[in-house]
PDB file of C-alpha atoms and ligand atoms in Angstrom:
ATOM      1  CA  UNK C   1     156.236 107.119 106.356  1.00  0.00           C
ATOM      2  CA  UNK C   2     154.824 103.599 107.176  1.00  0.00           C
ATOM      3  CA  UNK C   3     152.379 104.778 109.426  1.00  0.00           C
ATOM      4  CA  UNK C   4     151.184 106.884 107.747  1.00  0.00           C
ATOM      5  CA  UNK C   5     150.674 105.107 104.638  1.00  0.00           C
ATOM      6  CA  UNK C   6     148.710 102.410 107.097  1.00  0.00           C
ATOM      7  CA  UNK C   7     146.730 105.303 108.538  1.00  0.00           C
ATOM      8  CA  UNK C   8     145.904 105.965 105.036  1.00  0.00           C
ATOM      9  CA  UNK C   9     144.643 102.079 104.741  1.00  0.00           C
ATOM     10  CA  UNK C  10     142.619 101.785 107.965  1.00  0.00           C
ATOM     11  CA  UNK C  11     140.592 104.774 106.865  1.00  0.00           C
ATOM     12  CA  UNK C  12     139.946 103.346 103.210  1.00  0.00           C
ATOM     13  CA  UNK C  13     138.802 100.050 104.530  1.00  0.00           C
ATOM     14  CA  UNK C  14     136.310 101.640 106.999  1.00  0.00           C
ATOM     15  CA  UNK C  15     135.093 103.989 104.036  1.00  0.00           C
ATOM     16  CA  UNK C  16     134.426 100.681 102.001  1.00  0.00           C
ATOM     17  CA  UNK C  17     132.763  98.968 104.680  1.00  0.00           C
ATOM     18  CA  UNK C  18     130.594 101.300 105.674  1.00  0.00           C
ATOM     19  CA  UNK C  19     129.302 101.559 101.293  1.00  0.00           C
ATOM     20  CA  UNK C  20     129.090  97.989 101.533  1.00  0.00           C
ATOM     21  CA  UNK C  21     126.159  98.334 104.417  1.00  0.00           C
ATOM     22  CA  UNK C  22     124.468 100.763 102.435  1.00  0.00           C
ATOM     23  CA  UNK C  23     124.434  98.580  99.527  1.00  0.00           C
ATOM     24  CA  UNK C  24     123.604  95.327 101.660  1.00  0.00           C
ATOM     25  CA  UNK C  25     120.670  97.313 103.170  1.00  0.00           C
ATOM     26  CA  UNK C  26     119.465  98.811  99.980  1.00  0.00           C
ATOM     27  CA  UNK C  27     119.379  94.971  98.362  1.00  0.00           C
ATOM     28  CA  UNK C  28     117.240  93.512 101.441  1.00  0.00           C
ATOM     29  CA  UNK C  29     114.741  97.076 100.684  1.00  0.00           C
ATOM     30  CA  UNK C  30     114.596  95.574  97.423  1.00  0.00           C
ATOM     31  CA  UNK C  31     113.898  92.031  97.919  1.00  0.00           C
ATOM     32  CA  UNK C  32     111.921  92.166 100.884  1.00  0.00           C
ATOM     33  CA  UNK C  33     109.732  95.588  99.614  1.00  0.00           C
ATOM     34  CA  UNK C  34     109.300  94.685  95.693  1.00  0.00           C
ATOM     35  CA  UNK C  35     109.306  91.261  95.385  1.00  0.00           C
ATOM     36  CA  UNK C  36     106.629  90.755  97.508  1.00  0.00           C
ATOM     37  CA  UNK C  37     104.402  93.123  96.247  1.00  0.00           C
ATOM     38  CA  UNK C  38     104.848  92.371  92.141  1.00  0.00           C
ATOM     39  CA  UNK C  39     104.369  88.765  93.112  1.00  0.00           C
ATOM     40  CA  UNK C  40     101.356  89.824  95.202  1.00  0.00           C
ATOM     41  CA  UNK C  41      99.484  90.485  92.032  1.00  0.00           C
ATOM     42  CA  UNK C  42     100.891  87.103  89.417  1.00  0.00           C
ATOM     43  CA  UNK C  43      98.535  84.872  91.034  1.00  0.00           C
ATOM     44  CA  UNK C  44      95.011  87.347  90.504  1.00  0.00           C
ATOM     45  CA  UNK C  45      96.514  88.103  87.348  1.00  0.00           C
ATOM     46  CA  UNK C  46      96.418  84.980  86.222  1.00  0.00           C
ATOM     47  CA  UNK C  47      93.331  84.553  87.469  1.00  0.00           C
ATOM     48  CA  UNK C  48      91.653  87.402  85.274  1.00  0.00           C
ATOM     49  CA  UNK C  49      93.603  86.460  81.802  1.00  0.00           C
ATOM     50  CA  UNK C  50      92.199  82.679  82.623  1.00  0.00           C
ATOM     51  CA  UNK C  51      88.209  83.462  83.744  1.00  0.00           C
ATOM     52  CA  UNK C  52      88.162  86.732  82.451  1.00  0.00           C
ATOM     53  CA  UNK C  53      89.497  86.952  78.685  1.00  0.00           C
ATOM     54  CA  UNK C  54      90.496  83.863  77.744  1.00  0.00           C
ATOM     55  CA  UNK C  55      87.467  81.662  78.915  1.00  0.00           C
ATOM     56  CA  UNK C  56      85.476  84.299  77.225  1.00  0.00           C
ATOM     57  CA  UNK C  57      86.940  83.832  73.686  1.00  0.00           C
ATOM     58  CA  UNK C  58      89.627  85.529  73.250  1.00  0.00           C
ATOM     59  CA  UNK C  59      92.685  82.871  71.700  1.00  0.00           C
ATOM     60  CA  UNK C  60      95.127  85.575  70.448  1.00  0.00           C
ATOM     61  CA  UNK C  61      97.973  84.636  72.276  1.00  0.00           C
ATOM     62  CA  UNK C  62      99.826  87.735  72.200  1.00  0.00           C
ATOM     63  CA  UNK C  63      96.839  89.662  73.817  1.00  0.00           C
ATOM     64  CA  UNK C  64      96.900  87.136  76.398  1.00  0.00           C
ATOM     65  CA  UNK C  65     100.423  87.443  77.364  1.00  0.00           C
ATOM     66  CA  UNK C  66     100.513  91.076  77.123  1.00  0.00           C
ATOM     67  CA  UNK C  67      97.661  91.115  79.838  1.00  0.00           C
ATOM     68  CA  UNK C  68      99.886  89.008  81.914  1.00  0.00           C
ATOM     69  CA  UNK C  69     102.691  91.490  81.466  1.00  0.00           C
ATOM     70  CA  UNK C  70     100.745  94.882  82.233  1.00  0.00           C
ATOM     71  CA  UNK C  71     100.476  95.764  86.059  1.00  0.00           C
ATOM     72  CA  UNK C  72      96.978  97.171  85.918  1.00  0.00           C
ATOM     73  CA  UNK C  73      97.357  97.510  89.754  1.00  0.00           C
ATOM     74  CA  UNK C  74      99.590 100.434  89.317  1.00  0.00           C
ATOM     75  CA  UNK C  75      97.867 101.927  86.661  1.00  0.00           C
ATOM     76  CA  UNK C  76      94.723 102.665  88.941  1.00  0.00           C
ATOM     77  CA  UNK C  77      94.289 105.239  91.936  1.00  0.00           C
ATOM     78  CA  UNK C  78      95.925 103.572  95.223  1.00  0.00           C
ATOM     79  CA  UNK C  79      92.499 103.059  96.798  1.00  0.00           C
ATOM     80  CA  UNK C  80      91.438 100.620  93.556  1.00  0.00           C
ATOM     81  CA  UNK C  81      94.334  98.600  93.884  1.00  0.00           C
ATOM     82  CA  UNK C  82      92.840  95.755  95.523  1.00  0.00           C
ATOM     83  CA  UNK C  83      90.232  95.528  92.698  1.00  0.00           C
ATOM     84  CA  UNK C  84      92.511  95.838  89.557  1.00  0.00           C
ATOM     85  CA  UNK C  85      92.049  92.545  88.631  1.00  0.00           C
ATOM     86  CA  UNK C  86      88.270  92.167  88.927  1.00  0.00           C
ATOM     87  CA  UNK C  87      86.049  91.758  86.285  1.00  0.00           C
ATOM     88  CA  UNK C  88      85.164  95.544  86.745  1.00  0.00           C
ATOM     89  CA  UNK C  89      85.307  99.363  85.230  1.00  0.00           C
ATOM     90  CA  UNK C  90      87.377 101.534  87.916  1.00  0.00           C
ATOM     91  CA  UNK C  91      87.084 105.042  88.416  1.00  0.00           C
ATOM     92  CA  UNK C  92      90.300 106.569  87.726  1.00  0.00           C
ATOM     93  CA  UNK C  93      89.416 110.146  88.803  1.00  0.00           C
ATOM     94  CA  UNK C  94      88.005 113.173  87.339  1.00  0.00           C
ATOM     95  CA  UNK C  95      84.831 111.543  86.607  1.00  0.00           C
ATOM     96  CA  UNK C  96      86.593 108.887  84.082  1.00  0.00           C
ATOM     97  CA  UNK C  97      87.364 105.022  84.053  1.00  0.00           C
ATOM     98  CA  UNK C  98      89.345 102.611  83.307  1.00  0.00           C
ATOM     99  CA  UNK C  99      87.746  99.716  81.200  1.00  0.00           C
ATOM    100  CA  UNK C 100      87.088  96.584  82.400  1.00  0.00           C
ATOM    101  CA  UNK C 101      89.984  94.310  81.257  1.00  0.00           C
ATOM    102  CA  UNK C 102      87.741  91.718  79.043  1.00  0.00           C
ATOM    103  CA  UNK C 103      86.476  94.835  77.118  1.00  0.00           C
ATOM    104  CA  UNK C 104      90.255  96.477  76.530  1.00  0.00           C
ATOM    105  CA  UNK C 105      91.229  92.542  75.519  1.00  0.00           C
ATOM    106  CA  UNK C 106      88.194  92.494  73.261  1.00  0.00           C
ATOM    107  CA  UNK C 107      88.792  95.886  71.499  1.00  0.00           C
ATOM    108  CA  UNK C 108      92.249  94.735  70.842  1.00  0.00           C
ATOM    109  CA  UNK C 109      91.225  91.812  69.385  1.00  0.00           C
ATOM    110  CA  UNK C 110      89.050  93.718  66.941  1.00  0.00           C
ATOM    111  CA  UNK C 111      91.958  95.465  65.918  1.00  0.00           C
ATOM    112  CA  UNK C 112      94.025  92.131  64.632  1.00  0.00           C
ATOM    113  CA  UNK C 113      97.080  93.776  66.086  1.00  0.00           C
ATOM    114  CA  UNK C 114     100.475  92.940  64.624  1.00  0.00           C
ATOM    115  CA  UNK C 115     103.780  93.491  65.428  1.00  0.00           C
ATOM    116  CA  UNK C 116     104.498  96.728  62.443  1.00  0.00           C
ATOM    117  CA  UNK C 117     100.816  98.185  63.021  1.00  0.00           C
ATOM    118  CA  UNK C 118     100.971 101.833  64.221  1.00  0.00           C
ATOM    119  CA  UNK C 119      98.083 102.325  66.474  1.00  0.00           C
ATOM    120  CA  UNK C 120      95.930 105.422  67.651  1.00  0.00           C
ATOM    121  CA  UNK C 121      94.166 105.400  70.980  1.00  0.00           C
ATOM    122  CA  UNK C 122      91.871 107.899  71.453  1.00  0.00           C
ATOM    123  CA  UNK C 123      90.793 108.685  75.461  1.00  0.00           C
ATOM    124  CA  UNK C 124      94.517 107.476  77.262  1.00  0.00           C
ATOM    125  CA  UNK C 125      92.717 107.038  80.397  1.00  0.00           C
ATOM    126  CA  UNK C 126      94.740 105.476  83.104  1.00  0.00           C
ATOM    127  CA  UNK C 127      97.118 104.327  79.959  1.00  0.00           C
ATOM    128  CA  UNK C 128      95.993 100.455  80.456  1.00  0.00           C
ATOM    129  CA  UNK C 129      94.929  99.715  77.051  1.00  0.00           C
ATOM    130  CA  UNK C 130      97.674 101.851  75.861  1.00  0.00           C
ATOM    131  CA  UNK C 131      99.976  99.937  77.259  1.00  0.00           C
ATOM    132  CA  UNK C 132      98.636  96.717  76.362  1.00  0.00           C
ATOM    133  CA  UNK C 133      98.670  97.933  72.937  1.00  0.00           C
ATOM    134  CA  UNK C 134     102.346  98.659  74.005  1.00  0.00           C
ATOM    135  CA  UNK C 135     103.419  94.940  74.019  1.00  0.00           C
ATOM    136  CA  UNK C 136     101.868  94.007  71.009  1.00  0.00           C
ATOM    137  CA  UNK C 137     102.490  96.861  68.375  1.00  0.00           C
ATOM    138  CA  UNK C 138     105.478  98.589  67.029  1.00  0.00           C
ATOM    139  CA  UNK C 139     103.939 102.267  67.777  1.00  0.00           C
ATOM    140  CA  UNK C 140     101.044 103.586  69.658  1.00  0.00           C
ATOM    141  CA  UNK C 141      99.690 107.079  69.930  1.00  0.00           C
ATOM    142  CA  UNK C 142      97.420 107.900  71.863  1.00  0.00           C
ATOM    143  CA  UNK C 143      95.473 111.560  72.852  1.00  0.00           C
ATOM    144  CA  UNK C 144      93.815 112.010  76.273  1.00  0.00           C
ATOM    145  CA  UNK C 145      91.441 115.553  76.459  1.00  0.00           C
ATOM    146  CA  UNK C 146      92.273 115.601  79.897  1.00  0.00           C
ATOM    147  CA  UNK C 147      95.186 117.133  81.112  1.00  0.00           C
ATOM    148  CA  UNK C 148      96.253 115.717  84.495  1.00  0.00           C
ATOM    149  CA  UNK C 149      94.574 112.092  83.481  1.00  0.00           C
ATOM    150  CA  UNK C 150      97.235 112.407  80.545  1.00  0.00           C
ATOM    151  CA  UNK C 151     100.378 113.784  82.441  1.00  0.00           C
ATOM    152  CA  UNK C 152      99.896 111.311  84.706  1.00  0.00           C
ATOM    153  CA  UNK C 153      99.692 108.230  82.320  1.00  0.00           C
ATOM    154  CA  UNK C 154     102.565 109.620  80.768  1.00  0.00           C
ATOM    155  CA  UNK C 155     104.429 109.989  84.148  1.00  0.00           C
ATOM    156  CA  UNK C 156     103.294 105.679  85.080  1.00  0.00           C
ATOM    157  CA  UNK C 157     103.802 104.853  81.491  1.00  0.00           C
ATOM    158  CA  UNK C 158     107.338 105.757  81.213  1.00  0.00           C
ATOM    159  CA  UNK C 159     108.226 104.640  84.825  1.00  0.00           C
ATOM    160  CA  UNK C 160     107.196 101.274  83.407  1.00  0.00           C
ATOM    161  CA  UNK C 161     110.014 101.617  80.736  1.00  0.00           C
ATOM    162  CA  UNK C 162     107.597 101.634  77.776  1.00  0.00           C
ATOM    163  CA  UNK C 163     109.417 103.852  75.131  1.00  0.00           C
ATOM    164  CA  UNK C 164     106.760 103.088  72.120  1.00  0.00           C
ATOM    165  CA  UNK C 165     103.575 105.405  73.432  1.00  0.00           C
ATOM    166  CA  UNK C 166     103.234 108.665  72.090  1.00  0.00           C
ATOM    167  CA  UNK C 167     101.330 111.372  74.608  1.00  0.00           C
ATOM    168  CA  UNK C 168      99.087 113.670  73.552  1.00  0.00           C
ATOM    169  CA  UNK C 169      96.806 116.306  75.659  1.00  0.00           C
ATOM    170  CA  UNK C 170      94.146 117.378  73.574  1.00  0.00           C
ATOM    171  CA  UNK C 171      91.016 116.700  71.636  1.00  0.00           C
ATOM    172  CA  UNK C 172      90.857 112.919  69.956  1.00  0.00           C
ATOM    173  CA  UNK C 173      87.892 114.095  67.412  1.00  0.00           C
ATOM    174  CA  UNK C 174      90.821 115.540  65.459  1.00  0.00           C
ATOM    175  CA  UNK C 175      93.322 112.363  65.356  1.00  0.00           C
ATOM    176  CA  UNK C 176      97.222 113.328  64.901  1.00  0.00           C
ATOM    177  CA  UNK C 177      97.197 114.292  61.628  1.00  0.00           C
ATOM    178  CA  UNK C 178     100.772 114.143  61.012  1.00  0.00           C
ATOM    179  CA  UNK C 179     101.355 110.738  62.408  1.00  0.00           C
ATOM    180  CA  UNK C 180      98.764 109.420  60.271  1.00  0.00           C
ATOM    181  CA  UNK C 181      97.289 107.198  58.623  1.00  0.00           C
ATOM    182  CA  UNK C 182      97.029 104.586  61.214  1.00  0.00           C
ATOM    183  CA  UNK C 183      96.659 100.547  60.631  1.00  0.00           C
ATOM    184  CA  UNK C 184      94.322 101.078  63.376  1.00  0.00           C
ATOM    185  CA  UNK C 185      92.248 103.303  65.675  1.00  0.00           C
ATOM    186  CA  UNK C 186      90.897 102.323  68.832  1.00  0.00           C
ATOM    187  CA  UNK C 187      88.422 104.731  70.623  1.00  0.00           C
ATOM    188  CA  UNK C 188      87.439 104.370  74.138  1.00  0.00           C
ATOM    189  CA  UNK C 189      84.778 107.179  75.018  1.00  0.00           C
ATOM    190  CA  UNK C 190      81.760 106.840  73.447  1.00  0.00           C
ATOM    191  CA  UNK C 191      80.820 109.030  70.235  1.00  0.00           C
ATOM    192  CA  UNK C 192      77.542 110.635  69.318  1.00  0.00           C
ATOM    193  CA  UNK C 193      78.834 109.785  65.496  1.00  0.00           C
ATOM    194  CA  UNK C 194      81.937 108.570  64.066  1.00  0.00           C
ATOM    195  CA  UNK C 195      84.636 111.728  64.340  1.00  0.00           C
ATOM    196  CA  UNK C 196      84.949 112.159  59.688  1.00  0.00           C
ATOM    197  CA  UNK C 197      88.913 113.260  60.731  1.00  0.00           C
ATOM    198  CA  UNK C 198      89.327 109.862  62.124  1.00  0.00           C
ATOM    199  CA  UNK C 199      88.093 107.927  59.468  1.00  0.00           C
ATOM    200  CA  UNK C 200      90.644 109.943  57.295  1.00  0.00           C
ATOM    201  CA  UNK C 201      93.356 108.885  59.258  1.00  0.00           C
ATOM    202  CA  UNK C 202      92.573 104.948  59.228  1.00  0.00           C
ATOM    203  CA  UNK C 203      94.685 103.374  56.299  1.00  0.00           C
ATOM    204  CA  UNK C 204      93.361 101.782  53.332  1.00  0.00           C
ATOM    205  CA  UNK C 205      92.695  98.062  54.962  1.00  0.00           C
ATOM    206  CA  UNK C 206      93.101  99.723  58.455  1.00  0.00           C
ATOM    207  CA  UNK C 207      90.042  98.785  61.319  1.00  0.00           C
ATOM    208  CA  UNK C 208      88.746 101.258  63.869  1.00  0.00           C
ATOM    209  CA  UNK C 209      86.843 100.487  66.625  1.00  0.00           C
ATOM    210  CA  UNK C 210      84.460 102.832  68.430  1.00  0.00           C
ATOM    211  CA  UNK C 211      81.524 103.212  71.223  1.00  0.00           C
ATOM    212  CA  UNK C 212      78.885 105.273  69.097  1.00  0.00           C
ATOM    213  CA  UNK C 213      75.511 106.136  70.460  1.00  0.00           C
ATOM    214  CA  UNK C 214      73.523 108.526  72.972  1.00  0.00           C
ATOM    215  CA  UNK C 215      75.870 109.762  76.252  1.00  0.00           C
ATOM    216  CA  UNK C 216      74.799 108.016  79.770  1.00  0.00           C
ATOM    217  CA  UNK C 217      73.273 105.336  77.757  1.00  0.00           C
ATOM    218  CA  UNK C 218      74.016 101.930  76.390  1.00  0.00           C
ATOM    219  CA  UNK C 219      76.049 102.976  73.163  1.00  0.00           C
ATOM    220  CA  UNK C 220      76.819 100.421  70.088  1.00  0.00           C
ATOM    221  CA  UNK C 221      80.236  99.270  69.232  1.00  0.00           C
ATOM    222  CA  UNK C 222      81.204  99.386  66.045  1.00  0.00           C
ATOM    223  CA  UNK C 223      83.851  98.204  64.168  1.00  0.00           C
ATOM    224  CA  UNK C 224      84.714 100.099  60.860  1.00  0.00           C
ATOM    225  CA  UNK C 225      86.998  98.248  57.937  1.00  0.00           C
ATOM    226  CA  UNK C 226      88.006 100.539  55.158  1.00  0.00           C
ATOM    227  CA  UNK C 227      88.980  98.630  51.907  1.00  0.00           C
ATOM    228  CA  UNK C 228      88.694 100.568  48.239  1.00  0.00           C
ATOM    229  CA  UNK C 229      87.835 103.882  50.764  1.00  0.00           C
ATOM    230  CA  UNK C 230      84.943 102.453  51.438  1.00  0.00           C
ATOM    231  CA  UNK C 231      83.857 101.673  55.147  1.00  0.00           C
ATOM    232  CA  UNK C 232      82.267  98.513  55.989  1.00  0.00           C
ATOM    233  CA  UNK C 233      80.460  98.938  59.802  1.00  0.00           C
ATOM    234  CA  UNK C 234      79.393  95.733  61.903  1.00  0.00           C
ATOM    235  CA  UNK C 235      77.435  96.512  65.025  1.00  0.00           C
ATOM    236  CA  UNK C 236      78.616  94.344  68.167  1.00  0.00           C
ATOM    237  CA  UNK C 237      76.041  95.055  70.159  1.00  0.00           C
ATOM    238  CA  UNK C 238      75.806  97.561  73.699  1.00  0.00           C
ATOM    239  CA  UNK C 239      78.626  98.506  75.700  1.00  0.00           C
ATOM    240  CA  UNK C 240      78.422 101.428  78.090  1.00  0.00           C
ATOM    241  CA  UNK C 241      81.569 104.000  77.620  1.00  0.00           C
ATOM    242  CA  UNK C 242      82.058 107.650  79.348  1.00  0.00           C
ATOM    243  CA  UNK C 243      81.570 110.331  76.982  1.00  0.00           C
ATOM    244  CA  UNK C 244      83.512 111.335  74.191  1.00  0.00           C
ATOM    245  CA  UNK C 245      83.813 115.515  74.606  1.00  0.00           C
ATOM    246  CA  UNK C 246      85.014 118.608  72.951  1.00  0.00           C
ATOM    247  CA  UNK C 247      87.335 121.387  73.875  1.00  0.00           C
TER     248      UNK C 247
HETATM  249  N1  SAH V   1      91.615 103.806  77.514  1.00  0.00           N
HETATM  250  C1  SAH V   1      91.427 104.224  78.870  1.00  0.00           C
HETATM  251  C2  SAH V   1      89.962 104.397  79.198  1.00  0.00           C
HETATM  252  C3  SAH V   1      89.707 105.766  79.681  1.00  0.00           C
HETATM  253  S1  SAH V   1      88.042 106.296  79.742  1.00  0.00           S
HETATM  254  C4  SAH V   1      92.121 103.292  79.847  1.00  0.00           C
HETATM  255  O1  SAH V   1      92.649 102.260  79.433  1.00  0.00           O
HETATM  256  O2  SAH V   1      92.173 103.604  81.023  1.00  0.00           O
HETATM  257  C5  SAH V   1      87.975 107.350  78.353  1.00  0.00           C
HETATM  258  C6  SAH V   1      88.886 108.554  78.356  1.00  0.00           C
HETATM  259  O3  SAH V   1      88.585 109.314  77.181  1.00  0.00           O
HETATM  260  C7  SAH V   1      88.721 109.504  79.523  1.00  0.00           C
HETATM  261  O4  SAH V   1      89.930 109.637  80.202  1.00  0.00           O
HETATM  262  C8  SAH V   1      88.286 110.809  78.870  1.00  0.00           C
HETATM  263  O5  SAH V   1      88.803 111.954  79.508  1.00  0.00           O
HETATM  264  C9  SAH V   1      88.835 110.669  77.462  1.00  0.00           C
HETATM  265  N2  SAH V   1      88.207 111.488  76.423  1.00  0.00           N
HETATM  266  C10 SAH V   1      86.900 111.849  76.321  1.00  0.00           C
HETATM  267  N3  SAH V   1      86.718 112.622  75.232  1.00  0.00           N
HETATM  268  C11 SAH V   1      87.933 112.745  74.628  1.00  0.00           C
HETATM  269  C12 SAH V   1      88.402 113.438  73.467  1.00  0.00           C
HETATM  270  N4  SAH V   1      87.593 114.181  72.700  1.00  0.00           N
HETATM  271  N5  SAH V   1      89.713 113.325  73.154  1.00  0.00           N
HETATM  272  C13 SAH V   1      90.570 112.613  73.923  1.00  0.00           C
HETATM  273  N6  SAH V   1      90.182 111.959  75.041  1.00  0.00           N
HETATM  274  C14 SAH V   1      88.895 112.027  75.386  1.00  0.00           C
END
């Protein structure tokens, strides 16, 4: 009965052992795979809040430390990674971009975010400026007209852990009706005119702001303020967007 009961031991301790390797191997993946590679990108980072937004203007601390936050590097295609952080549009595929990070920090500035603002993004892109919208509001929606760009921002969005981003795979120029009205609306393919559904769906005291102008060309960027349901445009001057389209 002893033996056996020591048999019963020796095969226990080996089973243990053998999990404890596993584990052991699975924590040096970890450390010497991850680590690495998410420091890799804090310095450049850095870099780009520092020359890129901040010496530019923009003082709204939360906007900077949400850019520090966001890993833009694994928000673009593979081949872009290298360039994430440069003061540079990437392509993202199927003819589309991301925006350069000054002009995402920028738009989000226009916006005055705040903590309870409920946000709509219009053209989810790679999900960048979604996400940095992520960090700073309580809820953000936002509608991408093409499908696989969407899915997949959906897919890298919620690997990140971000649980506040509504997806959407369809048209922008009609908003989301039933999660409206919005504090604000943030539009990042540029417009031939400012879609009349959207401007319904911006609250009384709410700001939108939008790329309006001829396609392929230098558009104007607008920022709309509705107070009394009246809407008060100021032109910032040229930016150069991808086009807005319809279904
Ligand atoms: N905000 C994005 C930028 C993407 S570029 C980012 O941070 O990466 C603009 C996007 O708008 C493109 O992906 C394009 O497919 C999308 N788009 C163009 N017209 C649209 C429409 N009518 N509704 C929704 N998305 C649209």
């Amino acid at each position: 009965m002893n033996g056996k009961i020591l048999k019963s031991r020796k095969i226990h301790y080996s089973k243990v052992k053998i999990t404890d390797i596993i584990v052991m191997k699975y924590l040096a993946f970890l450390f010497f795979f991850f680590l690495p590679q998410t420091d890799q990108y804090k310095a450049v980072k850095e870099q780009m809040v520092k020359n890129q937004i901040a010496a530019r203007g923009i003082a709204n601390q939360t906007i900077l430390e949400a850019m520090r936050k966001v890993p833009r590097h694994l928000l673009v295609p593979e081949d872009q990674r290298e360039y994430a952080y440069e003061d540079l549009p990437l392509p993202i595929g199927e003819g589309q971009t991301i925006s350069q990070p000054y002009v995402v920090a920028y738009m989000t500035d226009l916006i005055t975010p705040k903590k309870y603002m409920k946000v709509l993004e219009i053209g989810t892109g790679s999900g960048y400026q979604a996400a940095i919208l992520a960090e700073i509001v309580e809820e953000v929606y936002t509608i991408e007209i093409v499908e696989s760009l969407g899915k997949r921002a959906k897919k890298d969005l919620d690997n990140l852990g971000y649980t506040n981003i509504n997806f959407r795979i369809g048209d922008g120029y009609l908003g989301w009706k039933e999660q409206g009205p919005f504090d604000a609306i943030i539009v990042t393919a540029a417009a031939e005119k400012v879609p009349q559904p959207l401007i319904d769906q911006l609250k009384e005291g709410g700001k939108m702001v939008i790329p309006v102008g001829p396609q392929g060309k230098l558009q104007d960027l607008l920022l709309l303020e509705k107070s009394n349901g009246q809407i008060k445009i100021t032109n910032l001057g040229p930016v150069r967007f991808v086009p807005f389209t319809r279904k």
